[in-house]
Amino acid sequence: MEAVCLKCGDLGFIEAIVFCNKCQACALHRYCLDGPVIFTDDVIWFCEDCEPNPVVSYSLNQSTLLSSKNTNSSNLANNAILSQRKLDYCVTRLQKSQQQNKKKNEEKQKKGKLNSVLVAETKVLLSDSRCSTEVEYPQCNINHEQENNSKIYCGTVPTDAENSNMGPKSVQISQVTATDDLITLDIPVDAQPISDPIWRGDLLFCNKTIGLLAHLSSLASPKVREETELFPEVLSADLPPRSAVWPNSFKKEGPTDKSIALYFFPKDKRLSIKAFDMLVDDIIRTEAAIRVLTKNAMLLMFPSTLLPIQHQKFQTKYYLWGVFKKKQTSKEK
């Protein structure tokens, strides 16, 4: 016969049936026992007939119970320690992250302040440079005797304003030096071109005409301006050998950007530009010069290949530059 629980009177779950530890006849469900329900460990239970105490009692294996309690308490302690460690770790990470973010924000603020200062200084510099829109022409204090002894008066080279992005700079003269046939300016700055051309006209040579623009140098002497303003609309020129008209001062040290009185560029027309490039190439190839007799002096033009390498090209092209030389008298000839 199947065992039936003495308490609930039902068959219930067979695997939950516990028999009396003494008679092995009476049965009771584990979940019908008083106290906690135990399904894993052995249960010691006595029926009313086998137990002198009329109250149904049961007990667990004391060693199992003690070991289970010890295990549970140690597990709880370990879990508490791990939880505390995790909490401390999270708090530490959070504090470090906040400190790093704070440092980054401070660095960004410093960079922002520095950038604002740099922008302000740049604006000041740009405004200062824009204010200097006019060039102070050097005033050459040369006495009458030095003027008679010098055969060339010249200034420095202007670049073509229509083709140049550089504005003129204010220049102060420190010293003027007179040599045997050339007056040079001892100035610690490079020459710059005057923006507007001082002369527009044509160059006539060998029955050919080329449109030219003449630009003063920012370091040109006042005499250069005075003589250039007297140019006619058409300049008649010849092409002598360079060696025949090369100034003596150039033979010693060679010309520099401060030796140039005028820059010459073609007019903004295709035919003029093409003819100008061909003229420059011919002068370079034949080692010739261009000579023009003006009202009070003689204008000599040379190719830019004779200048120092940093001044030889303008917008990747060679150009012409000129100096003035005193006209030779009949006695000097």
PDB file of C-alpha atoms in Angstrom, residues 135-138 153-161 164 166-169 171 173 182-185 187 189-198 213-221 224-225 228 250 254-265 276 299-308 310-315 317-324:
ATOM      1  CA  VAL A 135      55.942 105.453 -48.203  1.00  0.00           C
ATOM      2  CA  GLU A 136      58.274 108.035 -46.847  1.00  0.00           C
ATOM      3  CA  TYR A 137      60.753 108.701 -49.600  1.00  0.00           C
ATOM      4  CA  PRO A 138      64.352 108.836 -48.409  1.00  0.00           C
ATOM      5  CA  TYR A 153      71.694 108.473 -58.751  1.00  0.00           C
ATOM      6  CA  CYS A 154      69.398 105.659 -57.928  1.00  0.00           C
ATOM      7  CA  GLY A 155      67.095 104.288 -55.359  1.00  0.00           C
ATOM      8  CA  THR A 156      65.652 100.886 -54.742  1.00  0.00           C
ATOM      9  CA  VAL A 157      63.224  98.702 -56.548  1.00  0.00           C
ATOM     10  CA  PRO A 158      59.420  98.929 -56.464  1.00  0.00           C
ATOM     11  CA  THR A 159      57.435  95.878 -57.378  1.00  0.00           C
ATOM     12  CA  ASP A 160      54.511  96.183 -59.749  1.00  0.00           C
ATOM     13  CA  ALA A 161      51.499  97.249 -57.717  1.00  0.00           C
ATOM     14  CA  SER A 164      51.886  92.554 -56.107  1.00  0.00           C
ATOM     15  CA  MET A 166      52.537  93.479 -50.697  1.00  0.00           C
ATOM     16  CA  GLY A 167      51.810  96.980 -49.516  1.00  0.00           C
ATOM     17  CA  PRO A 168      54.512  99.641 -49.240  1.00  0.00           C
ATOM     18  CA  LYS A 169      56.289  99.987 -45.934  1.00  0.00           C
ATOM     19  CA  VAL A 171      61.194 103.421 -44.408  1.00  0.00           C
ATOM     20  CA  ILE A 173      67.111 106.212 -43.957  1.00  0.00           C
ATOM     21  CA  LEU A 182      76.901 105.396 -57.845  1.00  0.00           C
ATOM     22  CA  ILE A 183      74.989 106.663 -54.855  1.00  0.00           C
ATOM     23  CA  THR A 184      73.750 103.806 -52.686  1.00  0.00           C
ATOM     24  CA  LEU A 185      71.587 103.819 -49.576  1.00  0.00           C
ATOM     25  CA  ILE A 187      69.298 100.831 -45.266  1.00  0.00           C
ATOM     26  CA  VAL A 189      65.333  96.929 -44.865  1.00  0.00           C
ATOM     27  CA  ASP A 190      64.496  95.443 -48.251  1.00  0.00           C
ATOM     28  CA  ALA A 191      63.156  97.643 -50.998  1.00  0.00           C
ATOM     29  CA  GLN A 192      59.457  97.458 -51.724  1.00  0.00           C
ATOM     30  CA  PRO A 193      57.554  98.554 -54.829  1.00  0.00           C
ATOM     31  CA  ILE A 194      55.302 101.583 -54.800  1.00  0.00           C
ATOM     32  CA  SER A 195      51.761 100.487 -55.540  1.00  0.00           C
ATOM     33  CA  ASP A 196      50.821 102.966 -58.269  1.00  0.00           C
ATOM     34  CA  PRO A 197      52.996 103.192 -61.394  1.00  0.00           C
ATOM     35  CA  ILE A 198      54.732 106.551 -61.769  1.00  0.00           C
ATOM     36  CA  LEU A 213      54.705 100.468 -66.581  1.00  0.00           C
ATOM     37  CA  ALA A 214      57.375 102.049 -64.371  1.00  0.00           C
ATOM     38  CA  HIS A 215      57.147 101.690 -60.577  1.00  0.00           C
ATOM     39  CA  LEU A 216      59.248 103.619 -58.091  1.00  0.00           C
ATOM     40  CA  SER A 217      61.174 101.821 -55.403  1.00  0.00           C
ATOM     41  CA  SER A 218      60.136 102.491 -51.836  1.00  0.00           C
ATOM     42  CA  LEU A 219      63.756 103.559 -51.256  1.00  0.00           C
ATOM     43  CA  ALA A 220      64.177 105.618 -54.411  1.00  0.00           C
ATOM     44  CA  SER A 221      65.805 109.022 -54.000  1.00  0.00           C
ATOM     45  CA  VAL A 224      64.513 109.467 -59.332  1.00  0.00           C
ATOM     46  CA  ARG A 225      60.951 110.675 -58.872  1.00  0.00           C
ATOM     47  CA  THR A 228      60.756 109.948 -63.993  1.00  0.00           C
ATOM     48  CA  PHE A 250      78.423  97.186 -60.010  1.00  0.00           C
ATOM     49  CA  GLY A 254      77.385  93.771 -58.053  1.00  0.00           C
ATOM     50  CA  PRO A 255      73.892  95.278 -57.873  1.00  0.00           C
ATOM     51  CA  THR A 256      71.426  94.620 -55.062  1.00  0.00           C
ATOM     52  CA  ASP A 257      67.765  95.430 -54.543  1.00  0.00           C
ATOM     53  CA  LYS A 258      68.874  98.805 -53.145  1.00  0.00           C
ATOM     54  CA  SER A 259      70.570  99.615 -56.478  1.00  0.00           C
ATOM     55  CA  ILE A 260      67.267  99.738 -58.352  1.00  0.00           C
ATOM     56  CA  ALA A 261      65.552 103.029 -59.109  1.00  0.00           C
ATOM     57  CA  LEU A 262      62.629 101.730 -61.162  1.00  0.00           C
ATOM     58  CA  TYR A 263      60.871  98.476 -61.842  1.00  0.00           C
ATOM     59  CA  PHE A 264      59.538  97.913 -65.380  1.00  0.00           C
ATOM     60  CA  PHE A 265      56.619  95.581 -66.078  1.00  0.00           C
ATOM     61  CA  PHE A 276      57.958  92.115 -72.957  1.00  0.00           C
ATOM     62  CA  LEU A 299      68.314 105.613 -68.017  1.00  0.00           C
ATOM     63  CA  LEU A 300      69.866 102.136 -68.142  1.00  0.00           C
ATOM     64  CA  MET A 301      67.692  99.015 -67.967  1.00  0.00           C
ATOM     65  CA  PHE A 302      69.014  95.557 -67.090  1.00  0.00           C
ATOM     66  CA  PRO A 303      67.406  92.113 -66.657  1.00  0.00           C
ATOM     67  CA  SER A 304      66.608  90.905 -63.142  1.00  0.00           C
ATOM     68  CA  THR A 305      68.932  87.900 -63.603  1.00  0.00           C
ATOM     69  CA  LEU A 306      71.786  90.219 -62.587  1.00  0.00           C
ATOM     70  CA  LEU A 307      70.304  90.767 -59.103  1.00  0.00           C
ATOM     71  CA  PRO A 308      70.733  88.488 -56.078  1.00  0.00           C
ATOM     72  CA  GLN A 310      66.018  86.256 -54.020  1.00  0.00           C
ATOM     73  CA  HIS A 311      65.180  89.320 -56.155  1.00  0.00           C
ATOM     74  CA  GLN A 312      65.496  87.801 -59.626  1.00  0.00           C
ATOM     75  CA  LYS A 313      61.862  86.801 -60.232  1.00  0.00           C
ATOM     76  CA  PHE A 314      58.521  88.459 -59.747  1.00  0.00           C
ATOM     77  CA  GLN A 315      55.561  86.076 -59.909  1.00  0.00           C
ATOM     78  CA  LYS A 317      59.005  85.707 -64.235  1.00  0.00           C
ATOM     79  CA  TYR A 318      62.088  87.781 -64.943  1.00  0.00           C
ATOM     80  CA  TYR A 319      61.609  91.530 -65.294  1.00  0.00           C
ATOM     81  CA  LEU A 320      63.546  94.734 -66.096  1.00  0.00           C
ATOM     82  CA  TRP A 321      64.957  97.190 -63.614  1.00  0.00           C
ATOM     83  CA  GLY A 322      66.589 100.556 -64.204  1.00  0.00           C
ATOM     84  CA  VAL A 323      69.097 103.016 -62.795  1.00  0.00           C
ATOM     85  CA  PHE A 324      69.872 106.601 -63.771  1.00  0.00           C
TER      86      PHE A 324
END
